[in-house]
Short mmCIF file of C-alpha atoms and ligand atoms in Angstrom, two decimals:
data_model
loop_
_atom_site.label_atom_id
_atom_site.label_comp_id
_atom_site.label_asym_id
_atom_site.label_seq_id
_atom_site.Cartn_x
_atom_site.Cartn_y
_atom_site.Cartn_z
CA UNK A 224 -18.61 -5.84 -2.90
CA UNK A 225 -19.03 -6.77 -6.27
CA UNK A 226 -15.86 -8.68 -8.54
CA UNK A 227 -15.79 -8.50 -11.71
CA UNK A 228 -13.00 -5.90 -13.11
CA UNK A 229 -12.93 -4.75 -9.78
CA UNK A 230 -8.80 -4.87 -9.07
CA UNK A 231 -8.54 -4.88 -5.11
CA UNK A 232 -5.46 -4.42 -3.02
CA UNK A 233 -4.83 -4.63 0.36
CA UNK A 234 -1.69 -2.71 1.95
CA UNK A 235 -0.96 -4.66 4.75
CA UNK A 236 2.34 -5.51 7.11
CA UNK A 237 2.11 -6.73 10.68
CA UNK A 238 5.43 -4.00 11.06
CA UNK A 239 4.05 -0.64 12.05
CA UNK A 240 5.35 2.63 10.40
CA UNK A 241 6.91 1.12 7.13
CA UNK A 242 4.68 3.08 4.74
CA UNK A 243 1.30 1.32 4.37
CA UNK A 244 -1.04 4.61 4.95
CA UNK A 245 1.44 6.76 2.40
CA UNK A 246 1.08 3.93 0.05
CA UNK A 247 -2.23 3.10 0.37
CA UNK A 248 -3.14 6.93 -0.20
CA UNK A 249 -1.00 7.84 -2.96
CA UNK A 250 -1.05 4.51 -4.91
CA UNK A 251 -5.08 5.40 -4.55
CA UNK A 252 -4.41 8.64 -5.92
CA UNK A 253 -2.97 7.51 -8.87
CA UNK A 254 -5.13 5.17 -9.52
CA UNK A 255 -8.22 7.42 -8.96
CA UNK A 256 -6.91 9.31 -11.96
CA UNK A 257 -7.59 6.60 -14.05
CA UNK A 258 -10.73 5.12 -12.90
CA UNK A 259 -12.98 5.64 -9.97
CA UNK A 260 -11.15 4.32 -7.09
CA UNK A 261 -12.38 3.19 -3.03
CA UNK A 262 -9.85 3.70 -0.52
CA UNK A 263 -11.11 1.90 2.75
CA UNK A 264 -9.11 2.96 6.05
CA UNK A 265 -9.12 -0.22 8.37
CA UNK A 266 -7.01 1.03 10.60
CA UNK A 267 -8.73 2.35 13.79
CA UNK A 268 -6.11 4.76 14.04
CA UNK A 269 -8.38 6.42 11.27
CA UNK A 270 -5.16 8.23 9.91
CA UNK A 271 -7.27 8.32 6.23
CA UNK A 272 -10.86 9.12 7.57
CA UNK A 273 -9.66 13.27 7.94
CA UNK A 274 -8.87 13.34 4.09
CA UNK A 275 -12.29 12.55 4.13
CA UNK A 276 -14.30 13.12 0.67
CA UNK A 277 -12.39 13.07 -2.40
CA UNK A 278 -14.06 11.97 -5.31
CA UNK A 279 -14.44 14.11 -7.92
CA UNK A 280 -11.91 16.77 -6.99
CA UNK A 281 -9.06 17.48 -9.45
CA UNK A 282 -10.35 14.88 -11.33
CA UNK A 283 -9.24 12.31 -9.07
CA UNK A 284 -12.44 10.20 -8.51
CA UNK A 285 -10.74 8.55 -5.07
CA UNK A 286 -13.75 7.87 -2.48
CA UNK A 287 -12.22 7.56 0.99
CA UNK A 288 -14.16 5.75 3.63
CA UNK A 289 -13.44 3.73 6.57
CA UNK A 290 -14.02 -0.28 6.14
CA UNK A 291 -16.76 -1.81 8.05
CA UNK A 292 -20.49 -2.67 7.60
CA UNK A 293 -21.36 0.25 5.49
CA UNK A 294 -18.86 0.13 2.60
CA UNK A 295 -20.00 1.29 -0.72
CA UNK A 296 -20.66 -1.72 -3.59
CA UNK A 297 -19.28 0.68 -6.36
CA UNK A 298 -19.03 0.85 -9.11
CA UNK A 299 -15.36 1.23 -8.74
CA UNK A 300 -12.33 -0.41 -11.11
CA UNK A 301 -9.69 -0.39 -7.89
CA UNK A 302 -10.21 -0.56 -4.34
CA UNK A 303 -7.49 -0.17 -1.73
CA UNK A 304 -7.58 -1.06 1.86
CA UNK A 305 -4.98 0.58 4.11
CA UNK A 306 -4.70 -2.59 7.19
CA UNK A 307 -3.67 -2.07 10.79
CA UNK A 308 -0.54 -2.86 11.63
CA UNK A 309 -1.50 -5.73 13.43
CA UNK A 310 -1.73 -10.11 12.46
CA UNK A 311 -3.84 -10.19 14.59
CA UNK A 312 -6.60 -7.69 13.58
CA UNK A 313 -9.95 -9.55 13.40
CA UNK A 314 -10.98 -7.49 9.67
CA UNK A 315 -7.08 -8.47 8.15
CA UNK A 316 -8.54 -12.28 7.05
CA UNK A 317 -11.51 -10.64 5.65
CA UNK A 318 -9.97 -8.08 3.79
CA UNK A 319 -7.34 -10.55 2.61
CA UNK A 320 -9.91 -13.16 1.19
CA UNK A 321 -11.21 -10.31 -0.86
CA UNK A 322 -8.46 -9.32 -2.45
CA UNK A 323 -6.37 -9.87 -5.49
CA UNK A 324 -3.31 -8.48 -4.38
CA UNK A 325 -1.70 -7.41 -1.32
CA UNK A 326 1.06 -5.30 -1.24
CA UNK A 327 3.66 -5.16 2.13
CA UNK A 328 5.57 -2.06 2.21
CA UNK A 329 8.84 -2.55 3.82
CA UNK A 330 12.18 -0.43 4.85
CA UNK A 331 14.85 -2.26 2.31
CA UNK A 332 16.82 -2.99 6.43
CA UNK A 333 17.48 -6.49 7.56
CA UNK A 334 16.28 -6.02 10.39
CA UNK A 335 12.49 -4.18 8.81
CA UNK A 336 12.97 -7.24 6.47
CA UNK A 337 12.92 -9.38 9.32
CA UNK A 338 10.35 -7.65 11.02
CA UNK A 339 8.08 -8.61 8.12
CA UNK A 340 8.49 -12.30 8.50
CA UNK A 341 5.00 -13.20 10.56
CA UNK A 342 3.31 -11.55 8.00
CA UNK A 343 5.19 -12.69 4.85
CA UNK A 344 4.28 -16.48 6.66
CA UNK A 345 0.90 -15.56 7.06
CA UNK A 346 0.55 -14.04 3.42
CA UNK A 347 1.98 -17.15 1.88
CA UNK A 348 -0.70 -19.65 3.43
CA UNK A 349 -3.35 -17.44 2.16
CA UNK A 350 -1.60 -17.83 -0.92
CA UNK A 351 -1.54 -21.45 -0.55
CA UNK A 352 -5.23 -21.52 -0.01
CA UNK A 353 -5.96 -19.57 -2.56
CA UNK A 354 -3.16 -19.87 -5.25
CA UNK A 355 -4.67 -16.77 -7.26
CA UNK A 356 -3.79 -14.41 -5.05
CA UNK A 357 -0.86 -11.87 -5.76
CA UNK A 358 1.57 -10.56 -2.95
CA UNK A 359 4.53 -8.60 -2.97
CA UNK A 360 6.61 -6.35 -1.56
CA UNK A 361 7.26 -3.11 -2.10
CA UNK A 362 10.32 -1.54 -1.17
CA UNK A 363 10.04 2.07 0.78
CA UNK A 364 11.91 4.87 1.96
CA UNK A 365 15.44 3.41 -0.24
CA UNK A 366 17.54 6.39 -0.46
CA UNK A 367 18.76 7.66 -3.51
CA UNK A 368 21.77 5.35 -4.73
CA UNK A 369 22.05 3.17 -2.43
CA UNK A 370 21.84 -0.51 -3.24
CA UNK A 371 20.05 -3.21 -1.30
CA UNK A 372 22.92 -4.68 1.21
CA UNK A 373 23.88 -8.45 0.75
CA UNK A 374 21.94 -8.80 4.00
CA UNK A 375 18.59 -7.43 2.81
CA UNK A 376 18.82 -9.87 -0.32
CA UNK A 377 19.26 -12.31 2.03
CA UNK A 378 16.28 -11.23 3.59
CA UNK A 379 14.33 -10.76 0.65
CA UNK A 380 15.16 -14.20 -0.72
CA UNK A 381 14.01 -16.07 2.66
CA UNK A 382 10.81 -14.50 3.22
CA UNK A 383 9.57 -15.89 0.01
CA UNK A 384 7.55 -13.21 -1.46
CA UNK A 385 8.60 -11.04 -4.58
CA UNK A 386 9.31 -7.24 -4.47
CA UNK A 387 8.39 -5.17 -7.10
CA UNK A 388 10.88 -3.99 -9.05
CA UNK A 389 9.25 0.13 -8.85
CA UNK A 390 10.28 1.70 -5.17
CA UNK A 391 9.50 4.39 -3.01
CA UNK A 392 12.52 6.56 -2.23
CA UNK A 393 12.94 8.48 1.06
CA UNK A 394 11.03 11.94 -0.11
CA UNK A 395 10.60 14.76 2.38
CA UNK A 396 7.44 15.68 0.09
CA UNK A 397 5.62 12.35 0.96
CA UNK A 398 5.52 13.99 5.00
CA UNK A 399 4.64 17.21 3.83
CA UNK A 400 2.05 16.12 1.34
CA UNK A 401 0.77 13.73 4.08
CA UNK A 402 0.65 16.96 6.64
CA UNK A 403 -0.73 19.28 4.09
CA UNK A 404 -4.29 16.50 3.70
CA UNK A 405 -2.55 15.84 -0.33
CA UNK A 406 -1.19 13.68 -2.67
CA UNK A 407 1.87 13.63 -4.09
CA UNK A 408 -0.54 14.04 -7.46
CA UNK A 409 -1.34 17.63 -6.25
CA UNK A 410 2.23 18.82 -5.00
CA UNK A 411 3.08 19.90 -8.51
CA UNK A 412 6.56 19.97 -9.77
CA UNK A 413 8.23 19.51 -7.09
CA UNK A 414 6.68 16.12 -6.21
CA UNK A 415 7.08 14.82 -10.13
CA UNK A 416 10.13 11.90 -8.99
CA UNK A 417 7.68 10.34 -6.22
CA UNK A 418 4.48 10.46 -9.01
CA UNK A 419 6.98 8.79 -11.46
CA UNK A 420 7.80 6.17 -9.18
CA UNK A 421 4.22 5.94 -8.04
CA UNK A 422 3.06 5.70 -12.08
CA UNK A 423 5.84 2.82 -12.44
CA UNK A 424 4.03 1.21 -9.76
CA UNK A 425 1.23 1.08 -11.43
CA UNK A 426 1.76 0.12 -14.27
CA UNK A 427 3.49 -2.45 -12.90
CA UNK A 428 0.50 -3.76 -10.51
CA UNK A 429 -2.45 -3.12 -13.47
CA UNK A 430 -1.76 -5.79 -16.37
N1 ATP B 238 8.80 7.24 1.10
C1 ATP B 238 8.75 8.01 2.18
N2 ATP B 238 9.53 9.12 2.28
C2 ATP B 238 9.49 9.88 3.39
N3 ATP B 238 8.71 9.66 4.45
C3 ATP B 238 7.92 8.57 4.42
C4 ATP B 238 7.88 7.71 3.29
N4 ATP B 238 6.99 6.71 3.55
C5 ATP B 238 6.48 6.96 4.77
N5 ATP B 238 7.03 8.07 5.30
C6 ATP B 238 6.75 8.62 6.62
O1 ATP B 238 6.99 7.58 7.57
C7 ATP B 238 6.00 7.61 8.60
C8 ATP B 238 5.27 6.29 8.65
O2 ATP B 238 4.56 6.12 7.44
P1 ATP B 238 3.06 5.55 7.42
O3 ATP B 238 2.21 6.23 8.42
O4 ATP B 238 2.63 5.56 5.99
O5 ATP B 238 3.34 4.06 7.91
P2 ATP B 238 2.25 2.95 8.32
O6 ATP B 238 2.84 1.65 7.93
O7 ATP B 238 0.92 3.31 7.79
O8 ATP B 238 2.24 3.10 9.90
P3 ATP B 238 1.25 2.32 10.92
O9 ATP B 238 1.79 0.93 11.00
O10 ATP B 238 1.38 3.08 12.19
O11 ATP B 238 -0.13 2.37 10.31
C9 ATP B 238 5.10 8.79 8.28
O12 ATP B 238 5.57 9.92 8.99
C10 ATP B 238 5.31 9.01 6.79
O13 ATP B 238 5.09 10.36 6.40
MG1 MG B 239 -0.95 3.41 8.74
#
């Protein structure tokens, strides 16, 4: 795959079930309103490969294909890879090397916080290697008004990566867009908190 402009992102954390697919997909979303976006599924789960084709539709020029051998060059302006949940995946150092940024979804627990430290090591030596690369956390799944507990700061703090100050709240329409094959971009109205917090994202991520 070609550089360039390109803006790639890989969604990664060794900690199953803390959000990467949802992210991945969504973040894509909004991002293939602005540009034309590549999601690549690298998870041989294949969660993403039955969304199957979606460029073009509702003006969202997302492509959605699974990673391998036969990945399309472009021309895209942001391509997201949705990882395995697994360090030890054979693709992860691959699709790491060629990106700009990885984001690591995590459950604002201790104990998801601590979960995440394997892979938080792991980022940060990549990062060491290759100082240009971007990582951070992304909080998911807070629920409304609660703050982060002393002992998830704690966490935070000792696993050395930033978090992003935009979040992903607990939202029973990120399950049902999930089940329904959509975005949170085509739930209408009553998804418009979880595309505002997705847009603040964003614009956080594309400088
Ligand atoms: N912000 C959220 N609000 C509500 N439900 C969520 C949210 N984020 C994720 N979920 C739900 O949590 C579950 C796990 O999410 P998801 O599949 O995105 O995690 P994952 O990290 O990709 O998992 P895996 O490690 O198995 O690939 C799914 O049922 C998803 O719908
Ligand atoms: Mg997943």
């Amino acid at each position: 795959m070609t550089s360039g402009a390109v803006l790639r992102i890989a969604v990664f954390n060794g900690k199953g079930g803390c959000g990467k697919t949802t992210l991945a997909w969504n973040l894509a979303m909004g991002l293939g309103r602005r540009a034309a976006t590549l999601l690549l599924d690298a998870d041989p789960q294949g969660s993403l490969a039955y969304w199957a084709e979606w460029s073009g539709r509702d003006g969202i020029a997302v492509t959605v294909q699974e990673w391998g051998a036969t990945m399309d060059a472009g021309p895209y302006a942001f391509v997201v890879t949705d990882c395995a949940p697994r360090l030890e995946a054979e693709e992860l150092a691959e699709i790491v090397a060629g990106a700009d940024l990885v984001l690591l979804p995590v459950l604002p627990s201790p104990l998801d916080l601590w979960a995440s430290r394997r892979s938080a090591d792991w980022i940060r030596e990549q990062q060491e290697r290759r100082p240009s690369l971007r990582a951070a956390f992304v909080l998911n799944q807070v629920e409304a008004q609660s703050a982060l507990s002393r002992a998830a700061q704690v966490a935070i703090a000792e696993l050395g990566l930033p978090v992003l100050q935009a979040a992903l709240h607990r939202r029973a329409v990120y399950r049902s867009a999930a089940l329904e094959g959509l975005s949170v971009y085509h739930m209408g109205k009553r998804a418009s908190a979880a595309q505002a917090e997705l847009e603040s994202l964003i614009e956080e991520i594309v400088k």
